[in-house]
C-alpha cells in the first residue's frame, strides 16, 4: 500500500489526468462562485509579484470581487473550469492576475512552478448557510490512544508519547497515527452521521474521507437548519461530552475555516479525498491511478 508523500510529477499527473473526471461528482454546493474562497497549499513557498512581500506556501483566493459594503460585484471564476485551471497551475492562472499580491510568473523565475500540496474551499458560502462540517482526525485518536496506554509523566511531548506507545513504528511507519486510528476515525464519522440524523433530524448528510481522518457534513438548507454559532456549540458539546467522539470543535464553530476539496489529492499520503458510503471503507482504494509503488 502506497503511503508516502507524492512526487511533483505525481501531483501534476493527478490534476492533469484524473481530477477532471471527478468534477461532475462534486457536491452541488461546490461551484465556481458558491464558496467564498478557494485555497491552495504548496510544499515550497513561492514568491509573489511584489518584492517586499514574503513568499507564500498557502494562498486564499476570493471567488467574487466585492464593493465597500461587502456586496458581490464581479466573479473571479466564470466557470468551474477556471477553478480547475487555477488548481492545476496556481501561478499561471492566479485570479489576482497582474496585481501585486498575485503569485510571481514561473517563467520569470529559476524555481519551478508551484503545484498544490493540498486544495481547499471555504466553508463560508455565498448562496447557502455556512456549511456545517465536523472534523475527526486520526492524529487526535492516536494521541488519546497513546495517553491511555502509556504512563505519562506529565511533560512528554507528542512524539515521545507516540513512540512509547509504538504508534510511530506501526504502519504507516513514521506518521503520528496508525492505520487503525484512521479506520477508527472513519467509524466515528458514521457515528456522527447517525447522531445528526437521529438527534437533529438531518435529511442530507455526507461522510468524506479526508486522507488522515474524516469530515462529516450536515447539508440541510431549509430555514429550520441554518445552524448558527450557538447551534454549533450545542452540537460540539453533544458530540464531545455525551457521545465522547473526538472531534475538532473549532472547525465546527469557525466560519472562516477551509476544508479539503472532495476529490483533491492529499499529497502527504497519496490519497484522494472522497465521499464514502460505509465505515468499512478501505483507504487503499483511495490511491490514485497515477501513483506508483
Short mmCIF file of C-alpha atoms in Angstrom, two decimals:
data_model
loop_
_atom_site.label_atom_id
_atom_site.label_comp_id
_atom_site.label_asym_id
_atom_site.label_seq_id
_atom_site.Cartn_x
_atom_site.Cartn_y
_atom_site.Cartn_z
CA UNK A 1 0.00 0.00 0.00
CA UNK A 2 1.39 3.41 -1.00
CA UNK A 3 1.52 5.78 1.97
CA UNK A 4 4.09 8.46 1.35
CA UNK A 5 4.47 11.96 0.03
CA UNK A 6 3.53 12.27 -3.63
CA UNK A 7 6.20 13.45 -6.04
CA UNK A 8 5.80 16.63 -8.08
CA UNK A 9 5.29 14.51 -11.18
CA UNK A 10 2.52 12.51 -9.49
CA UNK A 11 0.75 15.65 -8.28
CA UNK A 12 0.91 17.14 -11.76
CA UNK A 13 -0.34 13.93 -13.37
CA UNK A 14 -3.21 13.58 -10.91
CA UNK A 15 -4.64 17.03 -11.56
CA UNK A 16 -3.97 16.80 -15.30
CA UNK A 17 -5.35 13.29 -15.84
CA UNK A 18 -7.61 12.09 -13.01
CA UNK A 19 -9.05 15.03 -11.12
CA UNK A 20 -11.09 16.32 -14.05
CA UNK A 21 -13.01 13.04 -14.23
CA UNK A 22 -14.37 13.67 -10.73
CA UNK A 23 -15.56 17.24 -11.22
CA UNK A 24 -19.12 16.20 -12.10
CA UNK A 25 -19.26 14.23 -8.82
CA UNK A 26 -18.54 17.23 -6.60
CA UNK A 27 -21.28 18.13 -4.09
CA UNK A 28 -23.71 20.58 -5.66
CA UNK A 29 -22.78 23.44 -3.30
CA UNK A 30 -19.15 23.41 -4.51
CA UNK A 31 -19.36 25.65 -7.55
CA UNK A 32 -17.20 28.32 -9.15
CA UNK A 33 -18.81 31.13 -7.16
CA UNK A 34 -20.55 29.46 -4.20
CA UNK A 35 -17.76 29.03 -1.64
CA UNK A 36 -16.38 32.43 -0.74
CA UNK A 37 -12.81 31.29 -1.34
CA UNK A 38 -10.62 28.57 -2.77
CA UNK A 39 -7.20 27.95 -1.24
CA UNK A 40 -4.05 26.11 -2.25
CA UNK A 41 -1.08 24.96 -0.14
CA UNK A 42 2.39 24.44 -1.60
CA UNK A 43 5.24 22.21 -0.50
CA UNK A 44 7.74 25.03 -1.02
CA UNK A 45 6.96 28.76 -0.63
CA UNK A 46 6.54 30.64 -3.90
CA UNK A 47 7.25 34.36 -4.48
CA UNK A 48 4.56 36.93 -5.17
CA UNK A 49 4.94 39.79 -7.63
CA UNK A 50 5.64 42.48 -5.03
CA UNK A 51 9.27 42.27 -3.95
CA UNK A 52 8.89 43.11 -0.25
CA UNK A 53 6.15 40.52 0.40
CA UNK A 54 7.26 37.14 1.86
CA UNK A 55 6.99 34.01 -0.27
CA UNK A 56 3.73 32.12 0.19
CA UNK A 57 3.15 28.42 0.92
CA UNK A 58 -0.61 28.93 1.36
CA UNK A 59 -2.91 31.27 -0.56
CA UNK A 60 -6.62 32.05 -0.42
CA UNK A 61 -8.43 33.48 -3.41
CA UNK A 62 -11.88 35.07 -3.23
CA UNK A 63 -14.47 33.84 -5.69
CA UNK A 64 -16.01 37.34 -6.03
CA UNK A 65 -14.81 40.90 -6.06
CA UNK A 66 -16.89 42.96 -3.63
CA UNK A 67 -17.64 46.62 -3.03
CA UNK A 68 -17.06 48.53 0.19
CA UNK A 69 -20.34 47.20 1.58
CA UNK A 70 -19.24 43.62 1.03
CA UNK A 71 -21.73 43.02 -1.77
CA UNK A 72 -20.71 40.92 -4.75
CA UNK A 73 -19.73 42.77 -7.90
CA UNK A 74 -17.59 40.69 -10.27
CA UNK A 75 -16.95 36.91 -10.19
CA UNK A 76 -13.30 35.85 -10.21
CA UNK A 77 -14.09 32.48 -11.83
CA UNK A 78 -16.50 32.40 -14.77
CA UNK A 79 -16.95 28.62 -14.53
CA UNK A 80 -15.64 25.68 -12.55
CA UNK A 81 -13.22 25.06 -15.40
CA UNK A 82 -11.47 28.25 -14.25
CA UNK A 83 -11.19 26.81 -10.73
CA UNK A 84 -9.72 23.60 -12.15
CA UNK A 85 -7.16 25.57 -14.17
CA UNK A 86 -6.21 27.53 -11.05
CA UNK A 87 -5.70 24.25 -9.17
CA UNK A 88 -3.64 22.74 -12.00
CA UNK A 89 -1.39 25.81 -12.42
CA UNK A 90 -1.89 28.23 -9.50
CA UNK A 91 0.72 30.79 -10.55
CA UNK A 92 -0.13 30.78 -14.22
CA UNK A 93 -3.88 31.10 -13.52
CA UNK A 94 -3.89 33.18 -10.34
CA UNK A 95 -7.24 35.04 -10.16
CA UNK A 96 -5.35 38.11 -8.94
CA UNK A 97 -3.84 38.41 -12.40
CA UNK A 98 -1.19 41.12 -12.58
CA UNK A 99 -1.90 42.58 -9.14
CA UNK A 100 0.95 42.99 -6.66
CA UNK A 101 -0.07 40.13 -4.40
CA UNK A 102 -0.52 37.61 -7.20
CA UNK A 103 1.93 34.73 -7.45
CA UNK A 104 5.01 35.53 -9.46
CA UNK A 105 5.16 34.29 -13.03
CA UNK A 106 7.14 30.99 -13.01
CA UNK A 107 8.53 31.82 -16.44
CA UNK A 108 10.49 34.66 -14.86
CA UNK A 109 11.94 32.59 -12.02
CA UNK A 110 14.57 29.92 -11.64
CA UNK A 111 12.41 27.86 -9.26
CA UNK A 112 9.71 25.52 -10.62
CA UNK A 113 6.05 26.40 -10.92
CA UNK A 114 4.14 25.69 -7.66
CA UNK A 115 1.87 22.66 -7.52
CA UNK A 116 -0.92 22.02 -4.99
CA UNK A 117 0.15 20.03 -1.95
CA UNK A 118 -3.47 20.46 -0.86
CA UNK A 119 -6.59 22.16 -2.22
CA UNK A 120 -9.29 23.69 -0.02
CA UNK A 121 -12.57 25.56 -0.31
CA UNK A 122 -14.16 27.93 2.21
CA UNK A 123 -16.99 26.67 4.40
CA UNK A 124 -18.37 30.21 4.34
CA UNK A 125 -20.69 30.35 1.34
CA UNK A 126 -22.39 32.98 -0.77
CA UNK A 127 -25.52 31.07 -1.74
CA UNK A 128 -26.41 28.92 1.26
CA UNK A 129 -25.97 28.94 5.04
CA UNK A 130 -22.46 28.49 6.31
CA UNK A 131 -21.55 24.83 5.59
CA UNK A 132 -21.58 22.70 8.74
CA UNK A 133 -18.64 20.30 8.89
CA UNK A 134 -17.42 18.09 11.74
CA UNK A 135 -13.73 17.16 11.60
CA UNK A 136 -12.30 13.94 13.07
CA UNK A 137 -8.53 13.50 12.79
CA UNK A 138 -6.62 10.23 13.16
CA UNK A 139 -3.79 12.13 14.87
CA UNK A 140 -6.11 13.09 17.75
CA UNK A 141 -7.31 9.50 18.10
CA UNK A 142 -3.72 8.21 18.15
CA UNK A 143 -2.73 10.78 20.77
CA UNK A 144 -5.60 9.76 23.03
CA UNK A 145 -4.83 6.07 22.50
CA UNK A 146 -1.20 6.68 23.44
CA UNK A 147 -2.21 8.62 26.53
CA UNK A 148 -4.49 5.78 27.60
CA UNK A 149 -1.83 3.10 27.15
CA UNK A 150 1.36 4.83 28.32
CA UNK A 151 2.08 6.07 31.82
CA UNK A 152 2.54 9.75 31.07
CA UNK A 153 4.79 11.72 33.38
CA UNK A 154 3.10 14.98 32.51
CA UNK A 155 5.75 16.61 30.32
CA UNK A 156 6.24 14.17 27.44
CA UNK A 157 5.98 15.78 24.02
CA UNK A 158 3.70 14.26 21.42
CA UNK A 159 6.44 12.41 19.51
CA UNK A 160 7.85 10.84 22.67
CA UNK A 161 4.40 9.71 23.75
CA UNK A 162 3.53 8.21 20.36
CA UNK A 163 6.90 6.47 20.20
CA UNK A 164 6.44 4.97 23.68
CA UNK A 165 3.03 3.62 22.62
CA UNK A 166 4.54 2.02 19.48
CA UNK A 167 2.43 4.15 17.16
CA UNK A 168 5.35 5.65 15.21
CA UNK A 169 6.61 2.15 14.37
CA UNK A 170 3.17 0.85 13.35
CA UNK A 171 2.10 1.09 9.72
CA UNK A 172 2.25 3.63 8.19
CA UNK A 173 5.64 3.94 9.86
CA UNK A 174 6.74 7.43 10.82
CA UNK A 175 3.29 9.02 10.77
CA UNK A 176 1.69 10.27 14.02
CA UNK A 177 -1.04 7.62 13.82
CA UNK A 178 -1.54 4.02 12.74
CA UNK A 179 -3.93 2.68 10.13
CA UNK A 180 -6.18 1.51 12.96
CA UNK A 181 -6.57 5.16 14.01
CA UNK A 182 -7.69 6.11 10.51
CA UNK A 183 -10.14 3.21 10.48
CA UNK A 184 -11.45 4.34 13.87
CA UNK A 185 -11.85 7.90 12.58
CA UNK A 186 -13.99 6.59 9.73
CA UNK A 187 -16.12 4.61 12.19
CA UNK A 188 -16.53 7.73 14.32
CA UNK A 189 -17.59 9.62 11.19
CA UNK A 190 -20.54 7.33 10.65
CA UNK A 191 -21.41 7.57 14.34
CA UNK A 192 -21.57 11.36 13.92
CA UNK A 193 -23.75 10.94 10.84
CA UNK A 194 -26.15 8.80 12.89
CA UNK A 195 -26.27 11.47 15.61
CA UNK A 196 -27.06 14.15 13.04
CA UNK A 197 -29.83 12.08 11.50
CA UNK A 198 -31.35 10.79 14.74
CA UNK A 199 -30.90 13.73 17.14
CA UNK A 200 -31.03 16.62 14.67
CA UNK A 201 -33.45 15.08 12.13
CA UNK A 202 -30.92 15.80 9.40
CA UNK A 203 -32.05 14.71 5.95
CA UNK A 204 -28.88 15.35 3.98
CA UNK A 205 -25.50 14.25 5.35
CA UNK A 206 -22.19 13.21 3.85
CA UNK A 207 -19.09 11.47 5.20
CA UNK A 208 -15.85 12.33 3.40
CA UNK A 209 -12.55 10.52 3.86
CA UNK A 210 -10.06 13.37 4.24
CA UNK A 211 -6.80 11.43 3.87
CA UNK A 212 -5.97 11.34 7.58
CA UNK A 213 -9.47 11.20 9.04
CA UNK A 214 -12.99 12.20 8.05
CA UNK A 215 -15.21 15.21 7.51
CA UNK A 216 -18.90 14.82 8.28
CA UNK A 217 -21.31 17.26 6.66
CA UNK A 218 -24.80 18.35 7.61
CA UNK A 219 -26.19 19.84 4.43
CA UNK A 220 -29.86 20.59 5.14
CA UNK A 221 -30.60 24.06 3.74
CA UNK A 222 -34.14 24.86 4.92
CA UNK A 223 -34.61 27.72 7.38
CA UNK A 224 -35.02 25.36 10.32
CA UNK A 225 -31.48 24.05 9.81
CA UNK A 226 -29.33 27.14 9.33
CA UNK A 227 -27.22 26.25 12.36
CA UNK A 228 -25.85 29.49 13.76
CA UNK A 229 -22.91 29.79 16.16
CA UNK A 230 -24.98 28.81 19.20
CA UNK A 231 -26.41 25.72 17.48
CA UNK A 232 -22.90 24.62 16.52
CA UNK A 233 -21.68 24.95 20.09
CA UNK A 234 -24.56 22.74 21.20
CA UNK A 235 -23.58 20.17 18.58
CA UNK A 236 -19.94 20.29 19.69
CA UNK A 237 -20.90 19.73 23.33
CA UNK A 238 -23.21 16.87 22.38
CA UNK A 239 -20.59 15.03 20.33
CA UNK A 240 -17.73 15.60 22.77
CA UNK A 241 -19.45 15.19 26.12
CA UNK A 242 -22.49 12.98 25.53
CA UNK A 243 -21.17 10.71 22.78
CA UNK A 244 -17.44 11.03 23.60
CA UNK A 245 -16.48 11.42 19.94
CA UNK A 246 -13.08 13.11 19.45
CA UNK A 247 -13.99 15.94 17.07
CA UNK A 248 -12.16 19.21 16.49
CA UNK A 249 -14.73 21.70 17.85
CA UNK A 250 -13.00 24.73 16.33
CA UNK A 251 -13.73 23.52 12.79
CA UNK A 252 -17.45 23.22 13.52
CA UNK A 253 -17.66 26.67 15.10
CA UNK A 254 -15.41 28.84 12.90
CA UNK A 255 -16.96 30.07 9.66
CA UNK A 256 -13.54 31.23 8.41
CA UNK A 257 -12.32 27.65 8.11
CA UNK A 258 -11.48 25.91 4.86
CA UNK A 259 -11.89 22.20 4.16
CA UNK A 260 -10.11 19.87 1.78
CA UNK A 261 -11.85 19.86 -1.56
CA UNK A 262 -13.50 16.50 -2.28
CA UNK A 263 -11.57 14.57 -4.95
CA UNK A 264 -8.46 16.68 -4.39
CA UNK A 265 -5.21 14.87 -3.67
CA UNK A 266 -3.87 14.65 -0.13
CA UNK A 267 -0.28 14.73 -1.32
CA UNK A 268 1.21 13.86 2.09
CA UNK A 269 -0.31 10.38 1.92
CA UNK A 270 -1.08 9.84 -1.80
CA UNK A 271 -4.83 9.57 -1.18
CA UNK A 272 -7.89 11.01 -2.91
CA UNK A 273 -10.20 12.94 -0.59
CA UNK A 274 -13.63 11.45 -1.29
CA UNK A 275 -17.15 10.75 -0.04
CA UNK A 276 -17.55 7.26 1.45
CA UNK A 277 -20.67 5.17 1.96
CA UNK A 278 -19.64 2.73 4.68
CA UNK A 279 -17.49 2.55 7.83
CA UNK A 280 -15.84 -0.45 6.13
CA UNK A 281 -14.23 1.85 3.56
CA UNK A 282 -10.77 0.60 2.60
CA UNK A 283 -8.32 3.51 2.42
CA UNK A 284 -6.23 1.54 -0.07
CA UNK A 285 -8.95 2.16 -2.65
CA UNK A 286 -8.24 5.90 -2.41
CA UNK A 287 -4.81 5.66 -4.07
CA UNK A 288 -4.88 7.43 -7.47
CA UNK A 289 -4.06 5.51 -10.61
CA UNK A 290 -1.10 7.84 -11.29
CA UNK A 291 0.62 6.83 -8.04
CA UNK A 292 3.25 4.13 -8.48
CA UNK A 293 4.67 1.90 -5.76
#
